[in-house]
Short mmCIF file of C-alpha atoms in Angstrom, two decimals:
data_model
loop_
_atom_site.label_atom_id
_atom_site.label_comp_id
_atom_site.label_asym_id
_atom_site.label_seq_id
_atom_site.Cartn_x
_atom_site.Cartn_y
_atom_site.Cartn_z
CA MET A 268 0.00 0.00 0.00
CA ARG A 269 1.02 3.61 -0.42
CA LEU A 270 2.21 5.46 2.64
CA ARG A 271 1.75 9.20 2.54
CA ARG A 272 5.02 10.82 1.67
CA TRP A 273 6.40 13.33 4.09
CA ARG A 274 9.21 15.87 4.02
CA ARG A 275 11.22 16.69 7.08
CA LYS A 276 10.68 20.14 8.63
CA LEU A 277 14.30 20.63 9.57
CA GLY A 278 16.84 23.29 8.90
CA GLY A 279 18.66 21.20 6.31
CA GLY A 280 17.87 19.20 3.23
CA ILE A 281 16.54 15.68 2.93
CA SER A 282 18.89 12.75 3.03
CA THR A 283 18.29 9.49 1.32
CA GLY A 284 21.43 7.85 2.75
CA SER A 285 21.96 5.62 5.79
CA ALA A 286 21.20 6.68 9.34
CA ASP A 287 24.79 7.05 10.53
CA VAL A 288 25.22 9.58 13.33
CA LYS A 289 28.74 10.97 13.87
CA ILE A 290 29.65 12.03 17.41
CA THR A 291 32.70 14.31 17.70
CA ILE A 292 34.37 14.79 21.08
CA PRO A 293 36.87 17.63 21.39
CA LYS A 294 40.14 16.94 23.23
CA SER A 295 39.28 19.34 25.98
CA THR A 296 38.38 18.82 29.59
CA SER A 297 34.87 20.15 28.85
CA SER A 298 34.22 18.13 25.79
CA ASP A 299 31.47 19.16 23.29
CA ILE A 300 29.66 16.37 21.52
CA SER A 301 28.44 17.15 17.99
CA ILE A 302 25.80 14.88 16.43
CA LEU A 303 25.56 14.83 12.66
CA GLY A 304 23.58 12.64 10.35
CA ASP A 305 20.21 11.68 8.90
CA PHE A 306 17.40 9.48 10.04
CA GLN A 307 16.19 7.37 7.14
CA LEU A 308 12.50 8.24 6.57
CA SER A 309 12.42 8.98 2.91
CA ASP A 310 10.76 12.30 1.90
CA THR A 311 9.26 12.89 5.33
CA ASP A 312 7.29 15.98 6.27
CA ASN A 313 6.22 17.52 9.57
CA PHE A 314 8.37 15.22 11.67
CA TYR A 315 10.07 16.76 14.68
CA TYR A 316 13.40 15.31 15.85
CA GLU A 317 14.83 15.51 19.34
CA ILE A 318 18.16 14.22 20.51
CA TYR A 319 18.98 14.03 24.19
CA TYR A 320 21.28 11.95 26.34
CA SER A 321 21.07 10.14 29.62
CA LYS A 322 23.92 10.54 32.03
CA PRO A 323 25.22 7.58 34.06
CA ASN A 324 23.71 9.10 37.21
CA GLY A 325 20.23 8.86 35.65
CA SER A 326 19.70 12.52 34.85
CA SER A 327 19.24 13.72 31.28
CA GLU A 328 19.57 16.77 29.08
CA SER A 329 16.83 17.21 26.49
CA GLU A 330 15.11 19.62 24.10
CA HIS A 331 18.11 19.54 21.80
CA LYS A 332 16.85 19.37 18.22
CA PHE A 333 18.53 19.26 14.86
CA ALA A 334 19.19 22.84 13.81
CA GLY A 335 20.89 24.68 11.02
CA ALA A 336 22.03 23.47 7.64
CA GLU A 337 24.34 20.90 9.25
CA ARG A 338 21.54 19.54 11.49
CA THR A 339 24.02 19.65 14.36
CA VAL A 340 23.38 19.60 18.08
CA THR A 341 26.15 20.27 20.55
CA PHE A 342 26.16 18.96 24.11
CA SER A 343 28.61 20.95 26.23
CA ASN A 344 30.49 20.11 29.40
CA VAL A 345 30.56 16.34 28.88
CA LYS A 346 32.19 14.91 32.00
CA TYR A 347 31.25 11.24 32.05
CA ASP A 348 32.78 8.38 30.15
CA THR A 349 29.56 6.73 29.03
CA TYR A 350 26.34 8.28 27.75
CA THR A 351 23.19 6.87 26.27
CA PHE A 352 21.99 9.00 23.36
CA PHE A 353 18.38 8.97 22.22
CA LEU A 354 16.90 9.99 18.91
CA LYS A 355 13.18 10.63 19.43
CA ILE A 356 10.89 11.32 16.47
CA TRP A 357 7.61 13.21 17.02
CA VAL A 358 4.93 13.50 14.42
CA ASP A 359 3.31 16.66 15.79
CA SER A 360 4.61 20.03 16.84
CA ARG A 361 3.17 19.76 20.35
CA LYS A 362 5.04 16.47 20.86
CA LYS A 363 2.10 14.33 21.88
CA THR A 364 2.60 11.53 19.38
CA VAL A 365 5.90 9.65 19.28
CA LEU A 366 6.65 7.73 16.12
CA ASP A 367 9.90 6.14 17.31
CA THR A 368 12.67 6.34 19.88
CA ILE A 369 16.15 4.98 19.05
CA GLN A 370 18.87 4.78 21.60
CA LYS A 371 22.62 4.17 21.42
CA GLU A 372 25.11 3.91 24.23
CA VAL A 373 28.29 5.81 23.54
CA ALA A 374 31.58 5.57 25.39
CA VAL A 375 33.07 9.05 25.54
CA SER A 376 36.80 9.41 25.17
CA ALA A 377 39.15 12.25 24.40
CA GLN A 378 39.00 11.44 20.77
CA ASN A 379 36.42 11.69 18.02
CA ASN A 380 33.82 8.94 17.91
CA THR A 381 31.51 7.90 15.10
CA VAL A 382 28.37 6.05 16.08
CA ALA A 383 25.62 4.82 13.71
CA PHE A 384 22.02 4.68 14.86
CA PRO A 385 20.09 1.66 13.57
CA ASP A 386 18.45 2.27 10.20
CA ARG A 387 14.73 2.92 10.02
CA SER A 388 13.05 2.48 6.66
CA VAL A 389 9.63 3.57 5.40
CA SER A 390 8.42 -0.02 5.33
CA GLN A 391 8.61 -0.16 9.12
CA TYR A 392 5.76 2.44 9.27
CA LYS A 393 3.63 1.24 6.40
CA ASN A 394 0.62 0.66 8.66
CA TRP A 395 0.72 4.22 10.01
CA PHE A 396 -1.51 7.04 8.72
CA PHE A 397 -0.56 10.46 9.99
CA VAL A 398 -3.68 12.62 10.13
CA SER A 399 -3.68 16.42 10.46
CA THR A 400 -6.83 17.40 8.54
CA ALA A 401 -10.25 16.07 7.62
CA ASP A 402 -8.96 15.33 4.13
CA ASP A 403 -6.12 13.25 5.65
CA LEU A 404 -8.67 11.25 7.60
CA ARG A 405 -10.88 10.68 4.57
CA ARG A 406 -7.93 9.43 2.52
CA ALA A 407 -6.75 7.18 5.34
CA VAL A 408 -10.17 5.58 5.76
CA THR A 409 -10.49 5.10 2.01
CA THR A 410 -7.11 3.36 1.86
CA ILE A 411 -7.71 1.19 4.93
CA SER A 412 -11.17 0.12 3.80
CA SER A 413 -9.86 -1.06 0.45
CA ASP A 414 -6.83 -2.93 1.83
CA ALA A 415 -7.62 -6.56 2.62
CA THR A 416 -4.48 -6.98 4.73
CA PHE A 417 -5.90 -4.88 7.55
CA SER A 418 -7.91 -6.92 10.03
CA GLU A 419 -8.59 -7.43 13.71
CA SER A 420 -5.15 -9.03 14.11
CA ASN A 421 -3.30 -6.67 11.79
CA LYS A 422 -4.66 -3.21 12.39
CA ALA A 423 -3.61 -0.01 10.73
CA LYS A 424 -2.72 2.92 12.98
CA ILE A 425 -4.43 6.24 12.47
CA CYS A 426 -2.10 8.64 14.21
CA LEU A 427 -3.57 12.08 14.98
CA ARG A 428 -1.13 14.94 14.69
CA ASP A 429 -3.69 17.52 15.71
CA SER A 430 -7.31 17.76 16.77
CA ILE A 431 -9.58 17.85 13.76
CA GLU A 432 -13.27 18.35 13.04
CA TYR A 433 -14.90 16.07 10.57
CA PRO A 434 -18.60 15.84 9.63
CA GLY A 435 -20.11 12.40 10.02
CA VAL A 436 -16.91 11.04 11.55
CA GLU A 437 -18.71 8.32 13.48
CA GLY A 438 -20.12 6.74 10.36
CA LEU A 439 -16.81 7.16 8.56
CA LEU A 440 -14.77 5.32 11.16
CA SER A 441 -17.41 2.69 11.89
CA SER A 442 -16.99 1.47 8.32
CA ILE A 443 -13.46 0.28 9.21
CA GLU A 444 -13.86 -0.33 12.95
CA GLU A 445 -12.14 -3.74 12.85
CA LYS A 446 -9.24 -2.53 10.72
CA TYR A 447 -7.66 0.34 12.64
CA THR A 448 -6.38 1.59 15.97
CA LEU A 449 -6.74 5.29 16.69
CA MET A 450 -3.53 6.78 18.09
CA ALA A 451 -5.06 9.91 19.57
CA ASN A 452 -2.34 10.84 22.11
CA GLY A 453 -4.39 13.66 23.57
CA TYR A 454 -5.88 14.83 20.29
CA SER A 455 -9.49 14.39 19.24
CA ILE A 456 -11.75 13.95 16.24
CA ALA A 457 -15.00 15.87 16.46
CA ALA A 458 -17.93 15.97 14.09
CA VAL A 459 -18.30 19.46 12.58
CA LEU A 460 -21.58 21.03 11.55
CA TYR A 461 -21.90 24.12 9.41
CA ALA A 462 -24.64 26.70 9.84
CA VAL A 463 -27.21 27.65 7.23
CA THR A 464 -28.31 31.23 7.86
CA ILE A 465 -31.40 32.68 6.22
CA ALA A 466 -31.33 36.44 5.77
CA ASP A 467 -34.46 38.43 6.50
CA SER A 468 -36.71 39.08 3.51
CA GLU A 469 -39.94 40.89 2.78
CA HIS A 470 -43.06 39.43 1.15
CA GLY A 471 -41.94 35.84 1.53
CA THR A 472 -39.99 33.36 3.62
CA LEU A 473 -37.37 30.64 3.32
CA SER A 474 -37.39 27.68 5.69
CA ILE A 475 -35.30 24.54 5.97
CA ALA A 476 -37.11 21.22 5.79
CA GLY A 477 -36.86 19.37 9.08
CA GLY A 478 -36.17 22.52 11.07
CA ASN A 479 -32.38 22.05 11.27
CA ASP A 480 -30.02 24.94 10.69
CA LYS A 481 -26.68 23.08 10.95
CA PHE A 482 -25.44 20.41 8.60
CA ALA A 483 -22.38 18.27 7.98
CA GLU A 484 -20.41 18.38 4.78
CA ASN A 485 -22.13 16.48 1.95
CA ASP A 486 -25.53 16.63 3.67
CA THR A 487 -28.43 17.51 1.37
CA VAL A 488 -30.22 20.66 2.48
CA THR A 489 -33.80 21.24 1.32
CA VAL A 490 -35.01 24.84 1.41
CA GLN A 491 -38.72 25.57 1.14
CA ILE A 492 -39.78 28.83 -0.48
CA GLU A 493 -43.07 30.51 0.32
CA ALA A 494 -44.07 33.83 -1.20
CA ASP A 495 -46.80 35.97 0.31
CA ASP A 496 -50.06 36.23 -1.60
CA GLY A 497 -49.53 38.32 -4.70
CA TYR A 498 -45.73 37.93 -4.64
CA ARG A 499 -43.19 35.62 -6.21
CA LEU A 500 -39.53 34.76 -5.76
CA SER A 501 -37.38 37.12 -7.82
CA SER A 502 -33.90 35.93 -6.83
CA LEU A 503 -32.16 33.51 -4.49
CA THR A 504 -28.47 33.69 -3.64
CA LYS A 505 -26.23 31.25 -1.78
CA ASN A 506 -23.20 32.97 -0.28
CA GLY A 507 -23.69 35.75 -2.81
CA THR A 508 -23.99 33.46 -5.86
CA ASP A 509 -27.27 33.54 -7.75
CA VAL A 510 -28.94 30.11 -7.66
CA THR A 511 -32.41 31.20 -8.80
CA THR A 512 -32.29 28.94 -11.85
CA LEU A 513 -31.81 25.92 -9.55
CA VAL A 514 -35.11 26.50 -7.79
CA ASP A 515 -37.63 23.75 -8.56
CA GLY A 516 -41.13 25.04 -7.94
CA ASP A 517 -41.10 26.11 -4.31
CA THR A 518 -38.00 24.10 -3.35
CA TYR A 519 -34.24 24.60 -3.57
CA GLU A 520 -31.83 21.78 -2.72
CA PHE A 521 -28.06 21.88 -2.36
CA VAL A 522 -25.27 19.72 -0.98
CA MET A 523 -23.52 21.24 2.02
CA ASP A 524 -19.91 22.26 1.56
CA ALA A 525 -17.39 22.39 4.38
CA ALA A 526 -18.42 25.96 5.10
CA SER A 527 -21.32 27.91 6.48
CA VAL A 528 -24.00 29.10 4.06
CA THR A 529 -26.06 32.28 3.93
CA LEU A 530 -29.22 32.29 1.82
CA GLU A 531 -30.84 35.52 0.69
CA ALA A 532 -34.16 35.74 -1.15
CA GLU A 533 -35.90 38.63 -2.82
CA PHE A 534 -39.61 38.57 -3.47
CA VAL A 535 -41.41 40.89 -5.86
CA GLN A 536 -45.01 41.46 -6.72
CA ALA A 537 -46.07 38.52 -8.80
CA LYS A 538 -47.31 38.73 -12.33
CA LEU A 539 -50.78 37.31 -12.41
CA GLY A 540 -50.31 35.77 -15.84
CA THR A 541 -47.60 33.80 -17.55
CA LYS A 542 -47.68 35.84 -20.76
CA ASP A 543 -46.29 39.30 -21.38
CA ALA A 544 -47.43 39.55 -25.00
CA LEU A 545 -51.10 39.70 -25.94
CA ASP A 546 -51.11 37.72 -29.15
CA ALA A 547 -54.10 35.38 -29.21
CA VAL A 548 -57.86 35.50 -29.08
CA GLY A 549 -58.99 34.43 -25.62
CA ASP A 550 -55.96 35.86 -23.78
CA ILE A 551 -57.15 37.00 -20.37
CA VAL A 552 -55.60 40.36 -19.53
CA PHE A 553 -54.72 41.19 -15.92
CA LYS A 554 -54.34 44.55 -14.25
CA ASP A 555 -50.55 44.12 -13.96
CA GLY A 556 -50.20 43.94 -17.75
CA SER A 557 -49.65 40.20 -17.93
CA ALA A 558 -52.01 37.69 -19.49
CA GLU A 559 -52.99 34.05 -19.42
CA ALA A 560 -53.80 32.15 -22.59
CA TYR A 561 -57.23 30.59 -22.65
CA ARG A 562 -57.23 26.80 -22.38
CA ALA A 563 -60.27 24.57 -22.36
CA GLY A 564 -61.17 23.72 -18.78
CA MET A 565 -58.67 26.21 -17.35
CA THR A 566 -58.96 27.33 -13.74
CA LEU A 567 -57.73 30.70 -12.52
CA THR A 568 -56.68 31.51 -8.98
CA ALA A 569 -58.70 33.86 -6.83
CA ALA A 570 -56.02 36.53 -7.30
CA GLN A 571 -56.14 36.12 -11.08
CA LYS A 572 -59.91 36.39 -11.12
CA GLU A 573 -59.77 39.50 -8.99
CA GLY A 574 -57.12 41.02 -11.25
CA ALA A 575 -58.66 40.18 -14.64
CA VAL A 576 -59.75 43.20 -16.72
CA ALA A 577 -60.49 41.98 -20.26
CA VAL A 578 -60.47 39.16 -22.79
CA ILE A 579 -58.80 39.67 -26.16
CA PHE A 580 -61.06 39.15 -29.18
CA SER A 581 -58.99 40.66 -32.00
CA VAL A 582 -55.27 40.54 -32.81
CA SER A 583 -55.44 41.27 -36.53
CA ASN A 584 -53.76 44.05 -38.53
CA GLY A 585 -51.67 45.14 -35.59
CA ASN A 586 -54.75 45.87 -33.50
CA THR A 587 -55.16 44.08 -30.20
CA ILE A 588 -58.62 44.68 -28.79
CA GLY A 589 -60.24 43.26 -25.68
CA VAL A 590 -63.73 43.31 -24.23
CA GLY A 591 -64.38 44.14 -20.59
CA LEU A 592 -65.39 41.46 -18.12
CA LYS A 593 -68.77 43.04 -17.57
CA ASN A 594 -71.54 44.20 -19.89
CA SER A 595 -74.94 45.71 -19.27
CA PHE A 596 -77.03 42.65 -20.09
CA HIS A 597 -79.14 41.27 -17.25
CA THR A 598 -82.26 39.15 -16.91
CA LYS A 599 -84.12 41.33 -14.45
CA THR A 600 -85.96 43.25 -17.13
CA SER A 601 -88.46 42.15 -19.73
CA VAL A 602 -87.19 44.68 -22.25
CA ASN A 603 -84.28 44.26 -24.66
CA GLY A 604 -81.91 46.44 -22.65
CA ASP A 605 -81.58 49.59 -20.58
CA TYR A 606 -79.57 52.05 -22.65
CA ALA A 607 -80.52 54.25 -25.60
CA TRP A 608 -77.93 55.35 -28.15
CA ALA A 609 -79.42 58.85 -27.96
CA ILE A 610 -82.58 59.79 -26.07
CA TYR A 611 -85.83 60.99 -27.57
CA GLN A 612 -88.62 61.63 -25.12
CA ASP A 613 -89.98 64.74 -26.71
CA GLU A 614 -88.77 67.53 -28.93
CA GLU A 615 -87.58 69.58 -26.01
CA SER A 616 -85.51 66.95 -24.24
CA LYS A 617 -84.18 64.92 -27.16
CA ALA A 618 -80.47 64.54 -27.70
CA GLN A 619 -79.06 66.45 -30.65
CA GLY A 620 -77.45 63.30 -31.94
CA TYR A 621 -80.76 61.52 -32.10
CA GLU A 622 -81.79 62.94 -35.46
CA ARG A 623 -78.40 64.13 -36.63
CA SER A 624 -76.24 61.93 -38.83
CA ILE A 625 -72.84 61.44 -37.18
CA ASP A 626 -71.12 60.74 -40.47
CA ALA A 627 -67.64 60.36 -39.03
CA THR A 628 -68.83 57.25 -37.20
CA ARG A 629 -70.31 55.53 -40.25
CA CYS A 630 -69.19 51.95 -40.81
CA THR A 631 -71.45 50.29 -43.34
CA PRO A 632 -71.66 46.49 -43.64
CA SER A 633 -71.97 44.92 -47.06
CA ASP A 634 -75.05 43.07 -45.88
CA THR A 635 -77.56 43.31 -43.06
CA GLY A 636 -80.34 41.11 -41.84
CA ASN A 637 -80.93 37.73 -40.29
CA GLY A 638 -77.81 35.57 -39.97
CA ASN A 639 -75.35 38.00 -41.54
CA LEU A 640 -73.54 38.53 -38.23
CA TYR A 641 -71.80 35.19 -38.73
CA GLU A 642 -71.32 35.42 -42.49
CA SER A 643 -68.33 36.69 -44.37
CA ILE A 644 -69.17 40.33 -45.00
CA THR A 645 -67.14 43.49 -45.45
CA PHE A 646 -67.35 46.96 -43.94
CA GLU A 647 -66.65 50.41 -45.28
CA GLY A 648 -66.03 53.47 -43.17
CA THR A 649 -64.77 53.98 -39.63
CA LYS A 650 -63.91 50.51 -38.34
CA ASP A 651 -61.99 51.79 -35.34
CA GLY A 652 -64.57 52.84 -32.79
CA SER A 653 -62.08 54.31 -30.29
CA GLY A 654 -62.55 57.80 -31.74
CA ASN A 655 -66.30 57.73 -32.23
CA TRP A 656 -67.12 59.54 -28.98
CA ALA A 657 -64.91 62.38 -30.14
CA ASN A 658 -66.65 62.25 -33.52
CA LEU A 659 -70.00 62.59 -31.77
CA GLN A 660 -68.75 65.47 -29.64
CA SER A 661 -67.63 67.24 -32.80
CA ALA A 662 -71.11 66.93 -34.31
CA VAL A 663 -73.22 68.00 -31.31
CA THR A 664 -72.99 70.30 -28.31
CA ASP A 665 -74.93 68.40 -25.65
CA THR A 666 -72.60 65.51 -24.79
CA GLU A 667 -71.70 67.14 -21.49
CA THR A 668 -75.30 66.84 -20.37
CA SER A 669 -75.61 63.61 -18.44
CA GLY A 670 -78.24 61.22 -19.66
CA LYS A 671 -78.40 62.40 -23.29
CA TYR A 672 -76.36 59.43 -24.62
CA PRO A 673 -76.82 56.59 -22.08
CA ALA A 674 -75.17 53.77 -24.06
CA TRP A 675 -72.09 55.90 -24.76
CA GLU A 676 -71.90 57.03 -21.16
CA TRP A 677 -72.04 53.45 -19.89
CA ALA A 678 -69.08 52.45 -22.09
CA ASN A 679 -67.11 55.64 -21.40
CA SER A 680 -67.35 55.13 -17.64
CA TYR A 681 -66.50 51.43 -17.75
CA GLY A 682 -62.85 51.95 -16.74
CA SER A 683 -63.51 54.23 -13.79
CA THR A 684 -66.25 51.87 -12.60
CA ASN A 685 -64.47 48.54 -13.06
CA CYS A 686 -60.73 49.22 -13.43
CA ALA A 687 -60.11 52.12 -11.04
CA GLY A 688 -56.54 52.39 -9.81
CA THR A 689 -55.08 50.34 -12.69
CA ASP A 690 -53.36 51.28 -15.93
CA TYR A 691 -56.63 50.39 -17.66
CA GLU A 692 -58.86 52.98 -16.05
CA SER A 693 -59.15 54.94 -19.31
CA GLY A 694 -59.46 54.08 -22.99
CA TRP A 695 -62.72 52.11 -22.94
CA TYR A 696 -65.33 52.79 -25.61
CA MET A 697 -68.44 51.46 -27.32
CA PRO A 698 -67.29 49.34 -30.27
CA SER A 699 -68.00 50.09 -33.91
CA ILE A 700 -70.26 47.70 -35.80
CA TYR A 701 -67.16 46.19 -37.39
CA GLU A 702 -65.58 45.54 -33.96
CA LEU A 703 -68.84 44.02 -32.72
CA TYR A 704 -68.84 41.77 -35.77
CA VAL A 705 -65.28 40.61 -35.00
CA LEU A 706 -66.16 40.09 -31.32
CA CYS A 707 -69.25 38.01 -32.09
CA ASN A 708 -67.33 35.80 -34.50
CA ALA A 709 -64.84 34.97 -31.72
CA LEU A 710 -67.56 34.60 -29.12
CA GLY A 711 -67.08 30.88 -28.42
CA THR A 712 -63.53 31.36 -27.14
CA VAL A 713 -64.20 34.80 -25.67
CA ASN A 714 -67.19 33.70 -23.61
CA GLU A 715 -65.36 30.65 -22.27
CA ALA A 716 -62.46 32.87 -21.22
CA LEU A 717 -64.85 35.37 -19.66
CA SER A 718 -66.44 32.57 -17.65
CA ALA A 719 -63.02 31.28 -16.50
CA ALA A 720 -62.24 34.78 -15.19
CA ASP A 721 -65.60 35.00 -13.42
CA GLY A 722 -66.63 37.60 -15.98
CA GLN A 723 -69.99 38.12 -17.65
CA LYS A 724 -70.51 36.46 -20.99
CA ILE A 725 -71.77 38.38 -23.99
CA SER A 726 -75.31 37.03 -24.04
CA ASP A 727 -75.73 34.71 -27.00
CA ASP A 728 -78.64 32.51 -25.89
CA ASP A 729 -81.38 35.01 -25.16
CA ASP A 730 -83.89 36.63 -27.48
CA ARG A 731 -82.96 39.93 -25.87
CA SER A 732 -79.23 39.67 -26.68
CA TYR A 733 -79.13 43.04 -28.47
CA TYR A 734 -75.94 45.17 -28.27
CA TRP A 735 -75.37 48.68 -29.54
CA SER A 736 -72.48 49.73 -31.73
CA SER A 737 -71.14 53.28 -31.96
CA SER A 738 -71.67 53.39 -35.73
CA GLN A 739 -74.16 55.66 -37.43
CA GLY A 740 -76.70 53.50 -39.23
CA SER A 741 -78.58 53.61 -42.49
CA TYR A 742 -82.05 52.27 -42.99
CA GLY A 743 -82.84 52.43 -46.65
CA THR A 744 -83.17 56.08 -47.66
CA SER A 745 -85.76 57.12 -45.10
CA SER A 746 -84.91 58.84 -41.83
CA SER A 747 -81.47 57.23 -41.68
CA ASP A 748 -80.12 60.01 -39.44
CA THR A 749 -82.02 58.57 -36.46
CA TYR A 750 -80.60 55.07 -36.81
CA ALA A 751 -77.51 53.35 -35.47
CA TYR A 752 -76.27 49.81 -35.95
CA ARG A 753 -76.80 47.09 -33.37
CA VAL A 754 -76.56 43.32 -33.32
CA GLN A 755 -78.70 40.52 -31.99
CA VAL A 756 -76.19 37.92 -30.96
CA LYS A 757 -78.48 34.91 -30.71
CA ASP A 758 -79.97 35.10 -34.19
CA GLY A 759 -76.98 36.73 -35.84
CA TRP A 760 -78.62 39.97 -36.93
CA ILE A 761 -76.85 43.16 -37.95
CA ILE A 762 -79.48 45.84 -38.32
CA ALA A 763 -79.95 49.60 -38.06
CA ASP A 764 -82.40 50.63 -35.39
CA SER A 765 -83.77 53.79 -33.83
CA LYS A 766 -81.20 55.51 -31.65
CA SER A 767 -83.80 55.92 -28.94
CA SER A 768 -84.30 52.16 -28.57
CA LYS A 769 -82.92 50.66 -25.41
CA TYR A 770 -80.44 47.83 -25.80
CA ASN A 771 -77.37 46.40 -24.08
CA VAL A 772 -73.83 47.74 -24.14
CA CYS A 773 -70.36 46.25 -23.88
CA ALA A 774 -67.11 48.18 -23.57
CA VAL A 775 -63.93 47.41 -25.48
CA ARG A 776 -60.39 48.72 -25.32
CA ARG A 777 -57.21 48.62 -27.36
CA PHE A 778 -54.14 47.01 -25.72
#
């Protein structure tokens, strides 16, 4: 097996020769003894050498180490004829763990003496594992566990050179419990746990599954993420490194390193929808500008339902138009609706627009009558109804008088009534006959999306499903100034009718 290679921490170089030690005795009354030589542990590291001698009277002089480039120690005032010299090898700087002690008795004379200590080779320590760090311990256990020669009768020696902390040390050592002897010599192995700290955050919390906040190296840590209602996780960092992309739903998992961890989360107001672009009929628009594509059988959250403002019914020719979630249709009345295009009660109180042709609003279909609402027809004139209120205001002077144009007023106030405090409070209008035509031809998807958002469907199954447009109508050549176009959704009618008739209204908006 491979023994870890060490280099000697001594003042001189490394010798690969024999372990001869030369003792020189000066020819003086107070002889100095110089010890030179190398102890044969090839490429050793972190070994500490001490040479001392025992006097014949039993006392000793110690703490003399190899020093200097010559690795020489001098014992002064040698007065006895015989000394026993010891070479002691420590494997730790605090001298708790002795690897070997070699002794040699030397007869001192007035002449130089050369004495060789017995050789020590690496093979004599092949069962020793000198451990200073957790990595040393891991490597030692790996080697011991894979070596079949280690057993109850032939144990390896794990020699601690310092106290170390190691996560899961009990399980690590139990895997080789019959193969090693721990040479602790006053040192210890302790399991180390590293802290996971969660920084304070607003609008959401992080928590650690199981309630622990300290983990050993290589433990799997599961972090649960919970955003407050209306918020979502924006970013998650681990020790300053962004790990947001590693979040799986509301969980983040990582393997613990040999270091403490700080987790920081940032929560931001959540988008209600998963789409930023409004590009399909049926898209449900939310007050935060996001949208959710309509899907058959879809279910929206309570927050999404509360935040829904419209359903898209047209995305053609660069125009994205949506209809509001509410319209004026209800079943509490026996009449066809509640709102006149322009009032006519008598000559004195009638609206100016009642019998005045608002030509700038004209949008004439190529066909009218029963069933044409769902046929392929064309329109000429003002298809975009968003400017028709301004066109009416340009033609008359009584639009500031409340109650003169009830259907218009209902549509114009839709935003302030239903979308107050959002970016969609303004811009709502009564659609042109062309826009009503487009809306009704997308009604299957639109109504399903409206229902999913807890909105009000455009009535398509009632004989009273009449809806006004903002387009000036024509009825043959007789009295056409008093007519405007409306639809009956159920039977598919597009027809011009008296502006004073009371029908239903929906509001639309461009997005």
